[in-house]
C-alpha positions as a printed Julia matrix, in Angstrom:
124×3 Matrix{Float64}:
 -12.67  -16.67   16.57
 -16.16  -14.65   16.19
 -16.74  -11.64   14.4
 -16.84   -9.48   17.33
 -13.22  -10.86   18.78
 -11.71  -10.09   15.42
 -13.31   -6.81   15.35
 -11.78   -6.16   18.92
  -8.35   -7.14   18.35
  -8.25   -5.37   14.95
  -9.48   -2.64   15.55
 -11.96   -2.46   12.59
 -15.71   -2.13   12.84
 -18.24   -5.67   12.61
 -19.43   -3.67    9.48
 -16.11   -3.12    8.37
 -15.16   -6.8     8.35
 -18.18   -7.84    6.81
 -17.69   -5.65    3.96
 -13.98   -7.01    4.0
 -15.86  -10.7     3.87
 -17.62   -9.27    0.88
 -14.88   -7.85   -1.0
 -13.37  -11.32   -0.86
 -10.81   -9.97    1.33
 -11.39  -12.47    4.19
 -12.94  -15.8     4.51
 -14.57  -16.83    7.59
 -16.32  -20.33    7.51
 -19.57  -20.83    8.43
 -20.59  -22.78   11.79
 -23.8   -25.6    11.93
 -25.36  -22.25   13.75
 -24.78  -19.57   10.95
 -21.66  -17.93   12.54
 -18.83  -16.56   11.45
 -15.43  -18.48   12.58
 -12.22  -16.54   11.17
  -8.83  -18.09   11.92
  -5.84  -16.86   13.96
  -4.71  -15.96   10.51
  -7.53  -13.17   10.04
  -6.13  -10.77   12.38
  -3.27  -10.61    9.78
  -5.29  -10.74    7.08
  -6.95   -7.17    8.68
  -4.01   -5.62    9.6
  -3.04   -6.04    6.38
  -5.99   -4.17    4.52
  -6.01   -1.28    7.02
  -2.47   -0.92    6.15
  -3.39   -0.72    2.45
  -6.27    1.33    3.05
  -4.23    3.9     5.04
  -2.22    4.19    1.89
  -5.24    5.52    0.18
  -5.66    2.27   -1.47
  -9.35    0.74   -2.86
 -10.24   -2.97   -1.52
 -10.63   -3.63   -5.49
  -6.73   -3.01   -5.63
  -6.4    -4.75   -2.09
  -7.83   -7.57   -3.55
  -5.85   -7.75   -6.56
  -2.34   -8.79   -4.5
  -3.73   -9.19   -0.85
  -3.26  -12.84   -1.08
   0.39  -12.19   -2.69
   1.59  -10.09    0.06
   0.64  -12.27    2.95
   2.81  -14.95    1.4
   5.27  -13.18    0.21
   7.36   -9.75    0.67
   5.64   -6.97   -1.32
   9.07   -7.05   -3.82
   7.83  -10.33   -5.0
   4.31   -9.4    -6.01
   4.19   -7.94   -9.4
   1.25   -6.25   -8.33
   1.97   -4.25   -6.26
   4.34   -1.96   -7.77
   2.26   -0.82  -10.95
  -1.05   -0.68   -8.07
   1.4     2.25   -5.96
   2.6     4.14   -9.12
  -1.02    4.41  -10.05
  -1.72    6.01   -6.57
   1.04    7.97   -6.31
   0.18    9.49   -9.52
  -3.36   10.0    -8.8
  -2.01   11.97   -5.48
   0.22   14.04   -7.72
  -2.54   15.22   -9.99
  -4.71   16.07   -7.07
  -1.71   17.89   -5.05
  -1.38   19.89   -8.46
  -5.43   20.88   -8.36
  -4.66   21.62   -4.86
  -2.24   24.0    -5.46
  -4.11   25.64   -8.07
  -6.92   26.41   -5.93
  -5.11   27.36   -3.33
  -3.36   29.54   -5.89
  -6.7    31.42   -6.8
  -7.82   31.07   -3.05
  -4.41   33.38   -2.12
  -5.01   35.91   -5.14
  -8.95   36.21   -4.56
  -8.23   37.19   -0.68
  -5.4    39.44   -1.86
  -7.62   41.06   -4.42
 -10.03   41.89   -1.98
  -7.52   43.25    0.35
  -6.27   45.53   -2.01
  -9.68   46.84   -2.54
 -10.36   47.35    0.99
  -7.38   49.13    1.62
  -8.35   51.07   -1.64
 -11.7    51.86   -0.08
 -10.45   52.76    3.32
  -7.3    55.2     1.56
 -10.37   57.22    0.01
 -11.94   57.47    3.07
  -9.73   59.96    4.46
């Protein structure tokens, strides 16, 4: 299939799957003409990555057990596991700087509440 068929029955933009192609994520092969021809199997292949993208995932770490998972389960990739720890700690630390500016957010809006109500109690 074409580049523009694959992009329609992914989902994913012509851009998209060229940057895929040069990621090494996908393969097409070329035609006499120049095009790109991707297999049946490409739709999978894409499917695949936007799943691991959606998980907040880089296409360097894609690439590192995309290959893996589509012919295997994830539970027999040894790459996979130490690649989601990674992420889910990365998440954690930015949940925790999250919290800690929402932290000062809560006591700057607080602190000038106080003061208004300061200012308006003097007003009287």
């Amino acid at each position: 299939m074409k580049i523009g068929e694959l992009s329609l029955r992914t989902g994913v933009s012509i851009r998209s799957l060229r940057y895929y192609e040069q990621q090494g994520l996908i393969t097409p092969v070329r035609s006499e003409n120049g095009y790109r021809e991707y297999s049946p199997f490409a739709e999978e292949q894409v499917k695949s990555i936007k799943l691991y993208l959606n998980l907040g995932l880089s296409t360097e770490q894609i690439a590192g057990f995309l290959q893996c998972v589509l012919k295997n389960k994830e539970a027999f990739c040894r790459e996979v596991l130490p690649i989601y720890r990674q992420k889910l700690d990365e998440i954690e630390t930015q949940i925790q700087l999250l919290n800690n500016i929402k932290s000062n957010l809560e006591e700057r809006i607080q602190s000038i509440l106080d003061e208004q109500n300061t200012i308006e109690g003097e007003s009287y």
